[in-house]
Tab-separated table of C-alpha atoms in Angstrom:
chain	number	residue	atom	x	y	z
A	166	MET	CA	3.097	-67.412	36.833
A	167	GLY	CA	-0.177	-67.254	34.996
A	168	ILE	CA	0.372	-63.587	34.248
A	169	GLY	CA	3.945	-64.198	33.137
A	170	GLY	CA	2.899	-67.158	31.024
A	171	ALA	CA	0.250	-65.083	29.288
A	172	SER	CA	2.586	-62.188	28.552
A	173	ARG	CA	5.280	-64.244	26.831
A	174	PRO	CA	3.114	-65.298	23.865
A	175	ASP	CA	1.895	-61.699	23.508
A	176	ARG	CA	5.462	-60.421	23.514
A	177	ALA	CA	6.468	-63.113	21.037
A	178	ARG	CA	3.640	-62.120	18.731
A	179	LEU	CA	4.615	-58.449	18.954
A	180	LEU	CA	8.246	-59.245	18.161
A	181	SER	CA	7.167	-61.464	15.277
A	182	ALA	CA	4.918	-58.725	13.858
A	183	HIS	CA	7.752	-56.195	14.300
A	184	ASP	CA	10.202	-58.440	12.438
A	185	GLU	CA	7.676	-59.190	9.702
A	186	LEU	CA	6.977	-55.501	9.086
A	187	THR	CA	10.679	-54.617	9.126
A	188	ALA	CA	11.433	-57.357	6.615
A	189	TRP	CA	8.574	-56.207	4.376
A	190	ILE	CA	9.799	-52.596	4.438
A	191	GLY	CA	13.265	-53.747	3.448
A	192	GLN	CA	11.919	-55.792	0.563
A	193	ALA	CA	9.408	-53.184	-0.614
A	194	LEU	CA	11.449	-50.011	-0.258
A	195	GLY	CA	15.040	-51.254	-0.296
A	196	VAL	CA	15.988	-50.107	3.211
A	197	VAL	CA	15.684	-52.097	6.455
A	198	PRO	CA	14.839	-49.493	9.092
A	199	ASP	CA	16.407	-49.453	12.559
A	200	ASP	CA	13.112	-48.067	13.828
A	201	PRO	CA	9.945	-49.008	11.917
A	202	ALA	CA	7.791	-46.482	13.834
A	203	PRO	CA	7.656	-43.885	11.005
A	204	PHE	CA	6.571	-46.606	8.584
A	205	VAL	CA	3.914	-47.802	11.012
A	206	ARG	CA	2.544	-44.242	11.012
A	207	ALA	CA	2.716	-44.219	7.196
A	208	LEU	CA	0.460	-47.274	7.178
A	209	THR	CA	-1.996	-45.960	9.787
A	210	HIS	CA	-5.304	-44.458	8.681
A	211	SER	CA	-6.956	-41.817	10.859
A	212	SER	CA	-9.700	-44.307	11.750
A	213	HIS	CA	-7.062	-46.332	13.619
A	214	ALA	CA	-5.061	-43.424	15.040
A	215	SER	CA	-5.516	-41.921	18.489
A	216	GLY	CA	-6.586	-38.551	17.133
A	217	GLN	CA	-3.191	-36.825	17.230
A	218	ALA	CA	-2.035	-35.437	13.873
A	219	GLY	CA	1.240	-37.362	13.976
A	220	ASP	CA	-0.389	-40.729	14.648
A	221	SER	CA	-1.788	-41.242	11.143
A	222	TYR	CA	-0.204	-41.092	7.706
A	223	GLU	CA	-1.502	-37.624	6.816
A	224	ARG	CA	1.601	-35.565	7.656
A	225	LEU	CA	3.936	-38.115	6.074
A	226	GLU	CA	1.694	-38.238	2.989
A	227	PHE	CA	2.058	-34.445	2.673
A	228	LEU	CA	5.841	-34.830	2.737
A	229	GLY	CA	5.961	-37.898	0.507
A	230	ASP	CA	3.878	-36.200	-2.162
A	231	ARG	CA	6.588	-33.541	-2.491
A	232	VAL	CA	9.390	-36.115	-2.418
A	233	LEU	CA	7.736	-38.099	-5.215
A	234	GLY	CA	7.217	-34.907	-7.211
A	235	LEU	CA	10.848	-33.853	-6.931
A	236	VAL	CA	12.252	-37.299	-7.699
A	237	MET	CA	9.901	-37.839	-10.642
A	238	ALA	CA	10.569	-34.391	-12.135
A	239	GLU	CA	14.322	-34.936	-11.889
A	240	TRP	CA	14.047	-38.435	-13.404
A	241	LEU	CA	11.950	-37.277	-16.343
A	242	TRP	CA	14.255	-34.327	-16.963
A	243	GLU	CA	17.220	-36.731	-17.177
A	244	THR	CA	15.431	-39.477	-19.126
A	245	PHE	CA	13.868	-37.344	-21.870
A	246	PRO	CA	16.458	-34.601	-22.561
A	247	ASP	CA	14.931	-33.604	-25.907
A	248	GLU	CA	11.331	-33.158	-24.762
A	249	PRO	CA	9.879	-29.706	-24.080
A	250	GLU	CA	8.300	-28.741	-20.783
A	251	GLY	CA	4.770	-29.487	-21.974
A	252	GLN	CA	5.528	-33.123	-22.784
A	253	LEU	CA	7.459	-33.577	-19.552
A	254	SER	CA	4.468	-32.193	-17.666
A	255	ARG	CA	2.168	-34.704	-19.377
A	256	ARG	CA	4.423	-37.551	-18.364
A	257	PHE	CA	4.730	-36.204	-14.833
A	258	ASN	CA	0.979	-35.781	-14.351
A	259	ALA	CA	0.328	-39.304	-15.615
A	260	LEU	CA	2.917	-40.890	-13.312
A	261	VAL	CA	2.105	-39.264	-9.958
A	262	THR	CA	-1.676	-39.664	-9.859
A	263	GLY	CA	-3.329	-41.242	-6.859
A	264	ALA	CA	-4.392	-44.189	-9.006
A	265	VAL	CA	-0.807	-44.910	-10.081
A	266	CYS	CA	0.464	-44.558	-6.505
A	267	ALA	CA	-2.261	-46.992	-5.434
A	268	GLU	CA	-1.158	-49.472	-8.119
A	269	VAL	CA	2.411	-49.258	-6.838
A	270	ALA	CA	1.191	-49.760	-3.257
A	271	ARG	CA	-0.718	-52.878	-4.280
A	272	GLY	CA	2.322	-54.140	-6.155
A	273	ILE	CA	4.495	-54.060	-3.027
A	274	GLY	CA	1.787	-55.640	-0.883
A	275	ALA	CA	0.952	-52.574	1.205
A	276	THR	CA	-2.726	-53.529	1.452
A	277	ALA	CA	-1.957	-56.293	3.948
A	278	HIS	CA	-0.116	-53.883	6.260
A	279	VAL	CA	-2.540	-50.940	6.308
A	280	ARG	CA	-3.880	-50.209	9.808
A	281	LEU	CA	-7.571	-49.251	9.856
A	282	GLY	CA	-10.390	-48.934	12.324
A	283	LYS	CA	-12.857	-51.823	12.292
A	284	GLN	CA	-15.597	-49.981	10.418
A	285	ALA	CA	-13.221	-48.683	7.763
A	286	ARG	CA	-11.803	-52.173	7.232
A	287	ASP	CA	-15.269	-53.689	7.079
A	288	ASP	CA	-16.111	-51.102	4.415
A	289	GLY	CA	-13.100	-52.214	2.361
A	290	ALA	CA	-11.284	-48.870	2.577
A	291	GLN	CA	-7.915	-50.659	2.415
A	292	HIS	CA	-8.588	-51.513	-1.216
A	293	GLY	CA	-9.484	-48.000	-2.414
A	294	ASP	CA	-7.231	-45.877	-4.604
A	295	ASN	CA	-7.570	-42.860	-2.330
A	296	LEU	CA	-6.234	-44.585	0.769
A	297	LEU	CA	-3.578	-46.673	-0.952
A	298	GLY	CA	-2.329	-43.711	-2.964
A	299	ASP	CA	-1.933	-41.705	0.233
A	300	VAL	CA	-0.215	-44.634	1.961
A	301	MET	CA	2.312	-44.971	-0.863
A	302	GLU	CA	3.218	-41.306	-0.626
A	303	ALA	CA	3.404	-41.568	3.179
A	304	LEU	CA	5.795	-44.511	2.891
A	305	LEU	CA	8.032	-42.407	0.633
A	306	GLY	CA	7.841	-39.627	3.204
A	307	ALA	CA	8.903	-42.023	5.958
A	308	LEU	CA	11.712	-43.364	3.781
A	309	TYR	CA	12.959	-39.848	3.081
A	310	ARG	CA	12.907	-38.936	6.771
A	311	THR	CA	14.706	-42.079	7.921
A	312	ALA	CA	17.118	-42.832	5.074
A	313	GLY	CA	17.392	-39.639	3.026
A	314	LEU	CA	16.709	-38.493	-0.514
A	315	ASP	CA	19.027	-41.001	-2.198
A	316	ALA	CA	17.076	-43.910	-0.704
A	317	ALA	CA	13.751	-42.341	-1.710
A	318	ARG	CA	15.059	-41.719	-5.238
A	319	ALA	CA	16.234	-45.326	-5.557
A	320	ALA	CA	12.859	-46.651	-4.372
A	321	VAL	CA	10.854	-44.482	-6.776
A	322	ARG	CA	13.037	-45.358	-9.736
A	323	ARG	CA	12.730	-49.057	-8.992
A	324	LEU	CA	8.995	-49.074	-8.263
A	325	TRP	CA	8.045	-46.832	-11.212
A	326	ALA	CA	10.597	-48.304	-13.655
A	327	ASP	CA	8.029	-50.148	-15.767
A	328	ARG	CA	5.828	-47.060	-16.016
A	329	ILE	CA	8.198	-44.278	-16.979
A	330	HIS	CA	8.863	-45.735	-20.443
A	331	ALA	CA	5.322	-46.954	-21.073
A	332	GLY	CA	4.208	-45.741	-24.512
A	333	ASP	CA	6.291	-44.123	-27.227
A	334	SER	CA	4.970	-40.636	-26.601
A	335	ALA	CA	4.106	-38.548	-23.585
A	336	PRO	CA	0.701	-39.614	-22.274
A	337	GLN	CA	-2.092	-37.072	-22.187
A	338	HIS	CA	-4.536	-36.773	-19.334
A	339	PRO	CA	-8.070	-37.770	-20.465
A	340	LYS	CA	-9.549	-34.411	-19.400
A	341	SER	CA	-6.983	-32.515	-21.477
A	342	ALA	CA	-7.495	-34.873	-24.405
A	343	LEU	CA	-11.271	-34.374	-24.284
A	344	GLN	CA	-10.911	-30.597	-24.137
A	345	GLU	CA	-8.529	-30.577	-27.101
A	346	TRP	CA	-10.825	-32.860	-29.115
A	347	ALA	CA	-13.803	-30.621	-28.392
A	348	ALA	CA	-11.895	-27.518	-29.489
A	349	ALA	CA	-10.586	-29.182	-32.650
A	350	ASN	CA	-14.106	-30.314	-33.587
A	351	ARG	CA	-15.743	-26.989	-32.719
A	352	ARG	CA	-17.700	-28.476	-29.865
A	353	ALA	CA	-18.621	-26.982	-26.504
A	354	VAL	CA	-16.093	-26.907	-23.687
A	355	PRO	CA	-16.488	-30.037	-21.497
A	356	ALA	CA	-18.536	-29.347	-18.351
A	357	TYR	CA	-18.288	-31.521	-15.227
A	358	SER	CA	-20.791	-31.833	-12.386
A	359	ILE	CA	-21.155	-34.110	-9.372
A	360	VAL	CA	-24.296	-36.215	-9.702
A	361	ASP	CA	-23.968	-38.164	-6.469
A	362	ARG	CA	-21.690	-38.687	-3.485
A	363	SER	CA	-22.150	-41.759	-1.348
A	364	GLY	CA	-20.313	-43.948	1.138
A	365	PRO	CA	-18.593	-43.116	4.436
A	366	GLY	CA	-15.935	-40.446	4.706
A	367	HIS	CA	-13.074	-42.958	4.583
A	368	ALA	CA	-14.448	-44.735	1.500
A	369	PRO	CA	-16.442	-42.239	-0.598
A	370	ARG	CA	-17.902	-42.872	-4.041
A	371	PHE	CA	-18.403	-40.013	-6.489
A	372	THR	CA	-20.600	-40.061	-9.573
A	373	VAL	CA	-19.668	-37.327	-12.038
A	374	LYS	CA	-21.320	-36.276	-15.282
A	375	VAL	CA	-19.353	-34.770	-18.142
A	376	ALA	CA	-21.134	-33.054	-21.004
A	377	VAL	CA	-19.903	-31.772	-24.351
A	378	GLY	CA	-22.924	-30.040	-25.769
A	379	LYS	CA	-25.753	-32.573	-25.895
A	380	ASP	CA	-23.415	-35.540	-25.493
A	381	GLU	CA	-22.989	-36.568	-21.890
A	382	LEU	CA	-21.868	-39.514	-19.806
A	383	THR	CA	-21.459	-40.409	-16.125
A	384	ALA	CA	-18.741	-42.363	-14.355
A	385	GLU	CA	-17.840	-43.291	-10.786
A	386	GLY	CA	-14.660	-43.072	-8.751
A	387	THR	CA	-13.322	-42.976	-5.221
A	388	SER	CA	-12.578	-39.256	-5.633
A	389	LYS	CA	-14.000	-36.393	-7.679
A	390	GLN	CA	-10.829	-36.307	-9.767
A	391	GLU	CA	-10.913	-40.056	-10.430
A	392	ALA	CA	-14.572	-39.925	-11.478
A	393	GLU	CA	-13.965	-36.930	-13.765
A	394	THR	CA	-11.013	-38.693	-15.381
A	395	ALA	CA	-13.039	-41.863	-15.972
A	396	ALA	CA	-15.940	-39.880	-17.394
A	397	ALA	CA	-13.695	-37.862	-19.729
A	398	LYS	CA	-11.969	-40.991	-21.009
A	399	ALA	CA	-15.259	-42.782	-21.685
A	400	LEU	CA	-16.921	-39.791	-23.359
A	401	LEU	CA	-13.894	-39.154	-25.575
A	402	THR	CA	-14.006	-42.772	-26.751
A	403	GLN	CA	-17.720	-42.409	-27.453
A	404	LEU	CA	-17.329	-39.147	-29.358
A	405	LYS	CA	-14.477	-40.462	-31.506
A	406	ALA	CA	-16.573	-43.483	-32.421
A	407	GLN	CA	-19.345	-41.180	-33.635
A	408	VAL	CA	-17.161	-39.223	-36.073
A	409	PRO	CA	-17.050	-41.776	-38.932
A	410	VAL	CA	-20.840	-42.131	-38.723
A	411	ALA	CA	-21.306	-38.377	-39.028
A	412	LYS	CA	-18.974	-38.234	-42.043
A	413	ARG	CA	-20.864	-41.008	-43.805
A	414	ARG	CA	-24.136	-39.153	-43.302
A	415	ARG	CA	-22.735	-36.005	-44.932
A	416	ARG	CA	-21.782	-37.864	-48.102
C-alpha cells in the first residue's frame, strides 16, 4: 500500500506536467499535439539527454532551420513583390538570426520549458541566445514533423508578424553596413579577431575585436557571430559620429 500510495502522486505529477506542456505547445505554436514527445526532444539540451543523437534538440534544430528558411523566403517573396533579390536577402538575413529566434522563443515562454542538466541550468544557459535560438528552430522542426508544412508556416507567420514589416526599408546587417561605409569613405576593410573565449561549452562568451584601420572596438556575445555583429554595429556608430568632427577640422 505504501508503494502504491507513493506512486499515485508521482503519476499525477507526470500527467499534470504532460498536460501543462501539451497546453503550452498548443498556445505557443497553434497545434495541440497527440504526442508531445517530439516537442520534449525539441526542448532538451544535450546536457540533459542520454547521449543518443535523437534525445536532444540538435537533429530537430537542423530540420527546423531549413523549415524556417523556406517559410520565411516564401513569405518575403509574397510580401514584397517589387523588391529585388538583394533587398529580400537583407530582410531574410535579419529575420532568421539566432538572436531573433531567441527573442521569439522568449516571447512564447520557451525558457520555462527548456530541459537542461544541473550544471548548465546553474550557469544560466537557458537564457542565452544560442540555446534559445536553437530551441525555437527545433520546435519548428517538431511542428513540421508532426503537423506538416502548413502548420509550421502558420506558426512562423504569426510569431514573426511584428518583425517582417519592421522598418520602411530592408534592414542591413551591421557587418555589411560597416564594410560598405568603410569602402565609401576609402577606409581599410574591417578585420575581425577573437580576443577571448570564456565560459563552459554550453554557455560560451566570445570577445571579438573589429578594426577599420587604426579605429578598433571590442564587443561580447554568446557566439562569434553575435560578438562580431555587436562590434560592427558599435564601431559603425562610432565612426559615423567622427565624420562631422573631421569635416569641421578641414574647414
